[in-house]
XYZ file of N, CA, C and O in Angstrom:
752
model
N 93.083 103.859 53.571
C 92.673 103.425 55.101
C 93.652 102.278 55.523
O 94.051 101.068 54.737
N 94.365 102.430 56.586
C 95.176 101.547 56.842
C 94.194 100.323 57.848
O 93.425 100.502 58.240
N 95.014 99.004 57.549
C 94.665 97.911 58.035
C 94.569 97.342 59.481
O 96.238 97.885 59.702
N 93.761 97.571 60.337
C 94.048 96.942 61.736
C 94.750 95.262 61.316
O 94.090 94.309 61.047
N 95.349 95.326 62.586
C 96.165 94.342 62.471
C 95.609 93.337 63.413
O 94.112 93.707 64.106
N 95.656 91.816 63.090
C 94.655 90.553 63.156
C 94.849 90.427 64.628
O 96.018 91.205 65.326
N 93.527 90.295 65.432
C 93.763 89.795 67.067
C 94.684 88.904 67.340
O 95.313 87.988 66.305
N 95.025 88.788 68.411
C 96.426 88.029 68.747
C 95.725 86.556 68.978
O 94.646 86.526 69.175
N 96.467 85.406 68.197
C 95.741 84.548 68.376
C 96.440 83.002 69.421
O 97.814 83.373 68.953
N 96.101 82.188 69.715
C 96.893 81.151 69.863
C 97.528 80.115 68.999
O 96.999 80.474 68.170
N 98.208 79.497 69.857
C 98.696 78.208 68.125
C 97.504 77.438 67.945
O 97.427 77.573 66.708
N 96.360 77.276 68.762
C 95.230 76.742 68.252
C 93.833 77.719 67.483
O 93.109 76.913 67.023
N 94.682 78.996 67.337
C 93.743 79.553 66.738
C 92.963 80.375 67.688
O 91.918 81.630 66.877
N 92.397 80.426 68.979
C 91.549 80.748 69.952
C 92.026 82.500 69.869
O 92.917 82.568 70.295
N 91.083 83.039 69.620
C 91.120 84.473 70.160
C 91.644 84.904 71.656
O 91.076 84.934 72.276
N 92.527 85.591 71.609
C 93.114 85.739 72.895
C 92.407 87.568 73.348
O 92.700 88.084 72.680
N 92.256 87.626 74.452
C 91.487 89.430 74.832
C 92.986 89.883 74.916
O 94.291 89.515 74.931
N 92.826 91.108 75.120
C 94.344 92.308 74.905
C 94.437 92.485 76.564
O 95.167 91.859 76.516
N 93.985 92.962 77.031
C 93.962 93.271 78.842
C 93.364 92.579 79.807
O 91.649 92.998 79.572
N 93.685 92.027 80.343
C 92.709 91.425 81.916
C 93.544 92.142 83.064
O 95.101 92.206 83.656
N 92.534 92.640 83.815
C 93.410 92.944 85.022
C 92.450 92.051 86.303
O 91.689 91.547 86.414
N 93.820 92.007 87.151
C 93.823 90.843 88.204
C 93.858 91.705 89.241
O 95.128 91.859 89.396
N 93.162 91.360 90.606
C 93.521 91.768 91.875
C 93.080 90.927 93.226
O 92.710 89.951 92.884
N 94.003 91.241 93.954
C 93.517 90.516 95.285
C 93.431 91.912 96.475
O 94.070 92.642 96.570
N 91.829 91.202 96.778
C 91.790 92.331 97.761
C 90.909 91.752 99.144
O 90.135 91.018 99.240
N 91.233 91.959 100.193
C 90.873 91.939 101.734
C 90.302 92.884 102.070
O 89.429 92.518 102.643
N 90.420 94.270 101.522
C 89.348 95.397 102.411
C 88.798 96.245 101.332
O 88.532 97.323 101.538
N 88.812 95.698 100.209
C 88.135 96.299 98.814
C 88.756 97.298 98.414
O 88.381 98.433 97.333
N 89.982 97.979 99.271
C 90.844 99.066 98.532
C 91.686 98.608 97.160
O 91.145 99.711 95.883
N 92.503 97.187 96.824
C 92.337 97.019 95.658
C 91.397 97.295 94.755
O 91.594 97.179 93.140
N 90.441 96.499 95.076
C 88.992 96.075 94.107
C 89.013 97.795 93.275
O 89.064 97.811 92.258
N 88.812 98.523 94.193
C 88.435 100.269 93.766
C 89.176 100.553 92.646
O 89.273 100.842 91.996
N 91.020 100.555 93.589
C 91.893 100.970 91.988
C 91.810 100.238 90.766
O 91.971 100.894 90.097
N 91.663 98.680 91.198
C 91.515 97.897 89.644
C 90.542 98.261 88.852
O 90.399 98.493 87.633
N 89.114 99.135 89.687
C 88.224 99.403 88.341
C 88.392 100.820 87.946
O 87.997 101.162 86.916
N 89.019 101.718 89.043
C 89.676 102.809 88.442
C 90.649 103.073 87.132
O 90.228 103.551 85.924
N 91.438 101.751 87.046
C 92.047 101.454 86.249
C 91.221 100.759 84.948
O 91.847 101.433 83.581
N 90.523 100.138 85.481
C 89.961 99.676 83.884
C 88.876 100.852 83.136
O 88.450 101.156 82.083
N 88.582 101.832 84.320
C 87.662 103.088 83.792
C 88.747 103.915 82.557
O 88.143 104.344 81.753
N 89.908 103.897 83.176
C 90.656 104.942 82.668
C 91.285 104.612 81.619
O 91.610 104.871 80.487
N 91.449 102.744 80.990
C 91.822 102.417 79.928
C 90.498 101.774 79.357
O 90.696 101.324 77.851
N 89.116 102.231 79.370
C 88.252 102.010 78.664
C 87.652 100.651 78.642
O 87.543 100.291 77.443
N 88.088 99.683 79.377
C 87.988 98.493 79.832
C 86.808 98.099 79.560
O 86.036 98.653 80.917
N 86.282 96.769 79.270
C 85.190 96.346 79.633
C 84.928 95.584 80.929
O 85.939 95.609 81.347
N 83.682 95.556 82.024
C 83.843 95.551 83.384
C 84.382 93.969 83.341
O 84.884 93.264 84.658
N 83.775 93.356 82.417
C 84.146 91.955 82.157
C 85.600 91.603 82.257
O 86.480 90.523 82.308
N 86.774 92.428 82.112
C 88.493 92.190 81.887
C 88.664 92.189 83.090
O 89.806 92.154 83.635
N 88.063 92.478 84.475
C 88.437 92.731 85.299
C 87.947 91.833 86.546
O 86.763 90.982 86.491
N 89.005 91.081 87.247
C 88.696 89.548 87.965
C 89.615 89.405 89.401
O 90.604 90.034 89.439
N 89.142 89.267 90.288
C 89.355 89.044 91.554
C 90.189 87.422 91.556
O 89.877 86.660 91.295
N 91.637 87.566 91.815
C 92.171 86.395 91.859
C 91.755 85.373 92.686
O 92.095 84.485 92.569
N 91.455 85.639 93.491
C 90.578 84.641 94.498
C 89.710 83.770 93.975
O 89.722 82.749 93.856
N 88.826 83.782 93.156
C 87.763 83.435 91.852
C 88.551 83.146 90.435
O 87.923 82.596 89.678
N 89.678 83.103 90.206
C 90.532 82.947 89.424
C 91.399 81.871 89.274
O 91.899 81.383 90.166
N 91.733 81.399 87.983
C 92.454 79.813 87.873
C 93.539 80.587 87.153
O 93.672 81.240 86.124
N 94.958 79.897 87.126
C 95.999 80.147 86.405
C 95.614 80.381 84.779
O 96.193 81.219 83.931
N 95.089 79.503 84.276
C 94.707 79.470 82.741
C 93.787 80.780 82.279
O 93.578 80.950 81.295
N 93.528 81.339 83.382
C 92.829 82.759 82.938
C 93.576 84.266 82.911
O 93.312 84.566 81.858
N 94.727 83.872 83.038
C 95.528 84.775 82.838
C 96.122 84.419 81.053
O 96.424 85.152 80.920
N 96.088 83.030 80.578
C 96.888 83.402 79.222
C 95.850 83.223 78.638
O 96.198 83.527 77.795
N 94.531 84.046 78.982
C 93.364 84.290 77.945
C 93.980 86.070 77.269
O 92.927 86.272 76.524
N 94.993 86.374 78.376
C 95.531 88.026 77.499
C 96.521 88.143 77.066
O 97.438 87.256 77.650
N 96.878 89.204 76.335
C 98.479 89.257 76.064
C 98.754 90.290 77.023
O 99.995 90.272 77.377
N 97.970 90.882 77.437
C 98.462 92.209 78.603
C 97.901 91.981 79.770
O 96.485 91.544 79.820
N 98.418 91.783 80.835
C 98.062 91.705 82.285
C 98.467 92.640 83.183
O 99.107 93.460 82.947
N 97.280 93.227 84.374
C 97.425 93.890 85.071
C 97.300 93.570 86.104
O 96.068 92.668 86.351
N 98.218 93.310 87.143
C 98.229 92.371 88.219
C 98.222 93.733 89.672
O 98.929 94.608 89.614
N 97.300 93.417 90.356
C 97.147 94.656 91.893
C 96.792 93.590 92.930
O 96.315 92.557 93.060
N 98.048 94.290 93.806
C 97.740 93.533 95.403
C 98.165 94.992 96.491
O 98.394 95.417 96.055
N 97.579 94.702 97.307
C 98.148 95.103 98.724
C 98.916 94.812 99.498
O 99.410 93.831 99.430
N 99.387 95.520 100.641
C 100.930 95.074 101.346
C 100.008 94.843 102.779
O 99.247 95.758 103.242
N 99.928 93.812 103.450
C 99.310 93.533 104.470
C 100.791 93.506 105.727
O 101.659 92.915 105.456
N 100.185 93.859 106.744
C 101.316 93.876 107.811
C 102.675 94.214 107.616
O 102.673 95.711 107.392
N 103.736 93.602 108.006
C 104.932 94.360 108.007
C 105.592 93.567 106.432
O 106.532 93.119 106.558
N 104.775 93.986 105.453
C 104.703 93.454 104.162
C 104.866 92.393 103.769
O 105.294 92.110 102.210
N 103.823 91.449 103.684
C 103.468 90.726 103.376
C 102.397 91.095 102.259
O 101.616 92.039 102.102
N 102.388 90.086 101.096
C 101.319 90.365 100.078
C 100.122 90.013 100.480
O 100.018 89.026 101.140
N 99.018 90.164 99.794
C 97.345 89.836 100.376
C 97.237 88.426 100.131
O 98.033 88.137 99.215
N 96.644 87.974 101.149
C 96.570 86.692 101.352
C 96.148 85.947 100.243
O 96.468 84.629 99.695
N 95.046 86.126 99.506
C 94.546 85.572 97.679
C 95.957 85.540 96.931
O 96.181 84.261 96.468
N 96.613 86.249 96.794
C 97.844 86.262 95.826
C 98.359 85.348 96.307
O 99.423 84.715 95.748
N 98.728 85.449 97.893
C 99.721 84.565 98.425
C 99.307 83.360 98.104
O 100.725 82.208 97.570
N 98.093 82.507 98.257
C 97.640 81.292 97.954
C 98.329 81.087 96.119
O 98.237 80.008 95.822
N 97.804 82.205 95.510
C 98.163 81.860 93.995
C 99.874 81.535 93.642
O 99.490 81.449 92.204
N 100.258 82.580 94.201
C 101.841 82.553 93.801
C 102.252 81.409 92.938
O 102.777 81.473 92.093
N 102.377 80.205 93.834
C 103.003 79.426 92.956
C 102.729 78.522 91.494
O 103.132 78.239 90.915
N 100.693 79.060 91.668
C 100.401 78.666 90.086
C 101.039 79.808 89.302
O 101.157 79.505 87.982
N 101.090 80.923 89.587
C 101.652 82.292 89.117
C 103.050 81.766 88.369
O 103.750 81.822 87.324
N 103.763 81.739 89.496
C 105.068 81.304 89.249
C 105.666 79.483 88.154
O 106.440 79.834 87.266
N 104.665 79.105 88.017
C 104.302 77.903 87.188
C 104.092 78.364 85.631
O 104.443 77.336 84.735
N 103.537 79.403 85.495
C 102.785 79.537 84.019
C 104.082 80.170 83.118
O 105.071 80.771 83.686
N 103.872 79.884 81.848
C 104.697 80.920 80.914
C 104.210 81.807 80.588
O 103.262 81.509 79.564
N 104.541 83.006 80.624
C 103.974 83.866 80.481
C 105.082 84.709 78.821
O 104.832 85.948 78.994
N 105.935 83.941 78.698
C 106.902 84.362 77.433
C 105.708 85.232 76.787
O 105.122 84.706 76.232
N 105.962 86.587 75.960
C 105.368 87.094 75.082
C 104.036 87.983 75.699
O 103.488 88.376 75.021
N 104.067 87.689 76.612
C 102.830 88.636 77.500
C 103.418 90.034 78.228
O 104.831 89.597 78.413
N 102.871 91.032 78.332
C 103.013 92.019 78.843
C 102.455 92.089 80.368
O 100.946 92.200 80.093
N 103.225 92.671 81.612
C 102.421 92.713 82.539
C 102.449 93.947 83.388
O 103.883 94.369 83.161
N 101.747 94.714 83.601
C 102.292 96.078 84.632
C 101.312 95.487 85.764
O 100.589 94.800 85.910
N 102.021 96.131 87.295
C 101.899 95.873 88.677
C 101.241 97.304 89.313
O 101.737 98.157 88.757
N 100.283 96.589 89.861
C 100.125 98.154 90.700
C 99.759 97.623 92.368
O 99.515 96.417 92.473
N 100.038 98.354 93.168
C 99.740 98.213 95.061
C 99.797 98.973 95.632
O 99.906 100.297 95.099
N 98.909 98.954 96.986
C 98.447 99.185 97.704
C 99.418 99.763 98.708
O 99.869 98.439 99.436
N 100.012 100.629 99.844
C 100.611 100.597 100.462
C 100.167 101.985 101.610
O 99.740 102.637 101.276
N 101.047 101.737 102.969
C 100.204 102.993 103.770
C 101.971 103.407 104.526
O 102.536 102.509 105.015
N 102.260 104.231 103.669
C 103.746 104.850 104.354
C 104.319 105.210 105.125
O 104.906 105.893 105.605
N 102.971 105.872 106.035
C 103.050 106.184 107.248
C 103.112 105.279 108.314
O 103.798 105.457 109.486
N 102.117 104.612 108.282
C 102.342 103.304 109.535
C 103.366 102.329 109.191
O 103.820 101.830 110.337
N 103.954 102.160 107.943
C 104.644 100.989 107.850
C 105.716 101.576 106.647
O 105.456 101.141 105.316
N 106.607 102.413 107.116
C 107.412 103.192 106.656
C 108.495 102.761 105.686
O 109.762 102.790 104.972
N 108.873 101.244 106.462
C 110.093 100.192 106.714
C 109.577 98.849 105.635
O 110.312 98.235 105.144
N 107.964 98.950 105.200
C 107.575 97.692 104.463
C 106.729 98.515 103.302
O 105.993 97.261 103.079
N 106.848 100.007 102.810
C 105.785 100.165 102.187
C 106.020 99.555 101.127
O 106.666 99.209 100.281
N 104.233 99.060 100.741
C 103.941 98.714 99.339
C 105.086 97.519 98.889
O 105.176 97.052 97.452
N 105.460 96.563 99.939
C 106.561 96.031 99.772
C 105.807 94.655 99.135
O 106.692 93.621 98.457
N 104.465 94.280 99.173
C 103.746 93.056 98.554
C 103.529 93.281 97.316
O 103.517 92.145 96.383
N 103.852 94.206 96.162
C 103.516 94.570 95.545
C 105.302 93.938 94.309
O 105.536 93.662 93.599
N 106.468 94.486 95.486
C 107.575 93.662 94.961
C 107.692 91.912 95.094
O 108.032 91.415 94.129
N 106.945 91.833 95.614
C 107.005 89.758 96.140
C 106.151 89.589 94.734
O 106.311 88.352 94.374
N 104.688 90.700 94.150
C 103.795 90.000 93.075
C 105.196 90.027 91.690
O 105.316 89.198 90.846
N 106.038 91.339 91.916
C 106.746 91.352 90.967
C 107.671 90.042 90.574
O 107.794 89.868 89.321
N 108.540 89.365 91.818
C 109.533 88.341 91.427
C 109.056 87.310 91.116
O 109.402 86.710 90.247
N 107.730 87.053 91.646
C 106.547 85.780 91.259
C 106.503 86.166 89.395
O 106.744 85.095 88.969
N 106.121 87.176 88.749
C 106.000 87.561 87.569
C 107.456 87.228 86.792
O 107.518 86.832 85.484
N 108.725 87.817 87.505
C 109.523 87.684 86.680
C 110.025 86.481 86.150
O 110.673 86.094 85.404
N 109.677 85.148 87.031
C 109.855 83.828 87.343
C 108.938 83.373 85.667
O 109.530 82.452 85.319
N 107.942 84.322 85.362
C 107.097 83.942 84.515
C 107.803 83.736 82.818
O 107.409 83.399 81.939
N 108.665 84.620 83.285
C 109.511 84.658 81.313
C 108.649 86.058 81.015
O 108.992 86.429 80.164
N 107.418 86.698 81.047
C 106.473 88.126 80.722
C 107.745 89.452 80.601
O 108.712 89.368 81.654
N 107.348 90.455 80.188
C 107.780 91.640 80.115
C 107.030 92.076 81.337
O 105.689 92.395 80.981
N 108.056 93.042 82.023
C 107.378 93.924 82.512
C 107.356 95.133 82.585
O 108.014 95.549 82.034
N 106.202 95.981 82.551
C 105.916 97.228 82.331
C 105.385 97.907 83.624
O 104.986 97.670 84.138
N 105.597 99.469 82.945
C 104.646 100.216 84.067
C 105.308 100.721 85.289
O 104.674 101.078 86.065
N 106.347 100.686 85.066
C 106.996 101.109 86.522
C 107.399 102.481 86.429
O 106.724 103.568 85.213
N 107.128 103.165 87.724
C 106.727 104.477 88.275
C 107.106 104.977 89.071
O 108.111 104.728 89.811
N 107.598 106.153 89.149
C 108.801 106.659 89.680
C 108.436 106.971 91.239
O 107.504 106.960 92.026
N 109.565 107.377 92.012
C 109.769 107.548 93.604
C 109.236 108.899 94.246
O 108.933 108.694 95.080
N 109.336 109.500 93.463
C 108.974 111.473 93.744
C 107.440 111.488 94.177
O 106.713 110.573 93.712
N 107.302 111.570 95.448
C 105.965 112.281 95.796
C 105.307 111.281 97.176
O 104.390 110.968 97.687
N 106.325 110.586 97.230
C 105.817 109.311 98.423
C 107.071 109.613 99.365
O 108.576 109.514 99.386
N 107.079 109.262 101.012
C 107.772 109.242 101.858
C 107.991 108.029 102.390
O 106.787 107.783 103.414
N 108.985 107.153 102.520
C 108.983 105.864 103.298
C 110.662 105.527 103.450
O 111.393 106.542 102.926
N 111.024 104.878 104.107
C 112.454 104.149 104.495
C 112.720 103.166 103.498
O 113.985 103.173 103.004
N 112.110 102.244 103.150
C 112.216 100.985 102.344
C 110.834 100.236 101.959
O 110.423 100.232 102.701
N 111.237 99.937 100.700
C 110.289 99.111 100.141
C 110.599 97.668 99.418
O 111.908 97.940 98.567
N 110.480 96.509 98.943
C 110.863 96.127 98.232
C 110.105 95.733 96.499
O 110.544 95.179 95.704
N 109.427 96.965 96.644
C 108.825 97.527 95.173
C 109.777 97.958 94.761
O 109.379 98.542 93.450
N 110.769 98.849 95.468
C 111.701 99.318 94.920
C 112.764 98.700 93.853
O 113.221 97.987 94.364
N 113.094 99.231 92.554
C 114.227 98.083 92.321
C 115.219 99.948 91.280
O 114.563 100.359 90.166
N 116.246 99.742 91.902
C 116.523 100.680 91.126
C 116.200 102.203 91.857
O 116.092 102.452 92.940
N 115.823 102.921 90.844
C 115.125 104.138 91.216
C 113.848 104.628 91.294
O 113.293 105.215 90.808
N 113.062 103.573 90.814
C 111.604 103.491 91.013
C 111.121 102.019 91.748
O 111.391 101.179 91.382
N 109.562 102.553 91.158
C 108.784 101.228 92.008
C 108.597 100.561 90.551
O 108.548 100.935 89.456
N 108.230 99.070 90.968
C 108.049 97.933 89.945
C 106.782 98.194 89.113
O 106.335 97.820 88.312
N 105.768 99.384 90.209
C 104.488 99.297 89.416
C 104.010 100.601 90.077
O 104.637 101.280 90.627
N 102.884 100.545 89.960
C 102.115 101.917 90.265
C 101.770 101.616 91.570
O 101.530 100.945 92.091
N 101.961 102.382 92.339
C 101.954 102.692 93.968
C 100.819 103.836 94.618
O 100.906 104.731 94.153
N 99.925 102.949 94.887
C 98.107 104.063 96.029
C 98.717 104.087 97.343
O 98.980 102.609 97.700
N 98.641 105.092 97.792
C 98.560 105.379 99.249
C 97.062 105.783 99.527
O 97.390 106.874 99.746
N 96.328 105.040 99.610
C 94.606 105.272 100.036
C 94.354 106.374 101.021
O 93.629 106.917 101.003
N 95.406 105.765 102.391
C 95.178 105.821 103.152
C 95.218 107.446 103.799
O 94.944 108.344 103.818
N 96.786 107.495 103.447
C 97.556 109.001 103.428
C 97.468 110.051 102.132
O 97.842 111.370 102.469
N 97.180 109.743 100.876
C 97.380 110.122 99.511
C 96.585 110.450 98.755
O 96.487 110.020 97.640
N 95.201 109.566 99.557
C 93.639 109.269 99.034
C 93.462 110.482 97.232
O 93.107 110.144 96.789
N 93.640 112.008 98.123
C 93.410 112.765 96.567
C 93.980 112.423 95.145
O 93.743 112.983 94.550
N 95.119 111.738 95.561
C 96.347 112.027 94.271
C 96.140 110.676 93.616
O 96.348 110.481 92.500
N 94.720 109.473 93.988
C 94.821 108.518 93.720
C 94.351 108.255 91.909
O 95.154 108.002 91.259
N 93.563 109.086 91.782
C 92.842 109.332 90.321
C 94.284 109.617 89.622
O 93.942 109.344 88.314
N 94.666 111.024 90.053
C 95.527 111.492 88.898
C 96.528 110.615 88.756
O 96.958 110.455 87.817
N 96.997 109.828 89.842
C 98.107 109.106 89.827
C 97.829 107.743 88.624
O 98.561 107.291 87.945
N 96.361 107.305 88.594
C 95.585 106.205 88.041
C 95.467 106.714 86.759
O 95.854 106.056 85.740
N 94.871 107.981 86.237
C 94.982 108.776 85.268
C 96.596 108.644 84.358
O 96.996 108.124 82.641
N 97.623 108.637 84.881
C 98.899 109.070 84.316
C 99.691 107.843 83.924
O 100.324 107.824 82.795
N 98.941 106.813 84.998
C 99.812 105.708 84.717
C 98.889 104.770 83.698
O 99.838 104.476 82.420
N 97.743 105.317 83.345
C 97.242 104.583 82.681
C 97.607 105.318 81.271
O 97.906 104.187 80.144
N 97.590 106.456 81.188
C 98.256 107.216 79.539
C 99.992 106.460 79.501
O 99.753 106.253 78.220
N 100.856 105.900 80.478
C 102.133 105.225 80.493
C 101.952 103.982 79.546
O 102.454 103.541 78.264
N 100.706 103.504 80.208
C 100.466 102.055 79.417
C 99.802 101.933 78.365
O 100.547 101.201 77.244
N 99.089 103.009 77.867
C 98.692 103.262 76.446
C 99.962 103.357 75.828
O 99.976 102.949 74.781
N 100.614 104.036 75.885
C 101.742 104.663 75.110
C 102.876 103.213 75.335
O 103.438 103.082 74.279
N 103.469 102.658 75.765
C 103.691 101.605 76.092
C 103.199 100.294 75.161
O 104.006 99.758 74.510
N 102.152 100.349 75.493
C 101.683 99.083 74.594
C 100.983 99.190 73.496
O 100.083 98.641 73.059
N 100.623 100.825 73.008
C 100.590 101.253 71.653
C 98.965 100.793 71.716
O 98.151 100.350 70.527
N 98.097 101.418 72.873
C 96.876 100.978 72.708
C 96.037 101.967 71.941
O 96.774 103.607 72.767
N 94.878 102.341 71.649
C 94.735 103.458 70.896
C 94.005 104.157 72.157
O 93.464 103.630 73.352
N 93.933 105.754 72.259
C 93.732 106.623 73.643
C 92.148 106.209 73.556
O 91.723 106.430 74.685
N 91.207 106.216 73.104
C 89.976 106.076 73.238
C 89.557 104.495 72.684
O 89.070 104.449 71.397
N 89.379 103.790 73.218
C 89.373 102.337 72.847
C 87.884 101.969 72.984
O 87.459 102.400 73.774
């Protein structure tokens, strides 16, 4: 029988949790998607956190982070994340893995679709974390997005206003992608 690897620990020997989901939500949409991701990855509900109620050190308690934001107006990041970004940029997340998800409206804002996700990505890049969970552009119709790097989004993109029927399918596919990337058991 194969032995299970030891749980990740800090230098002080404190047990770290594996996955934490942190979201910013003003109209509950990002919260709903965060909960769908939690269910798809079979995480305990206690792993899901509203960034408005979180402290920077809360993120350090996880080896893998899933961060979610919506996009407001002309490409702005969700307000709670906007306030948290300076603290996020100051964190040292080297050795941590981060996956991102974002919500946007490709019909009303085709020139800034899901751009808040791109701003969150830029802040995470400053922390030294490894970013995983990039997502294909296929299936979306927009002109420009700060969430695009190369030929893909920096994370899962959900358009609950115009493509709501695709949300569950996209979340399930992205969760399966993270399970493979992060070598997570399929039935946690």
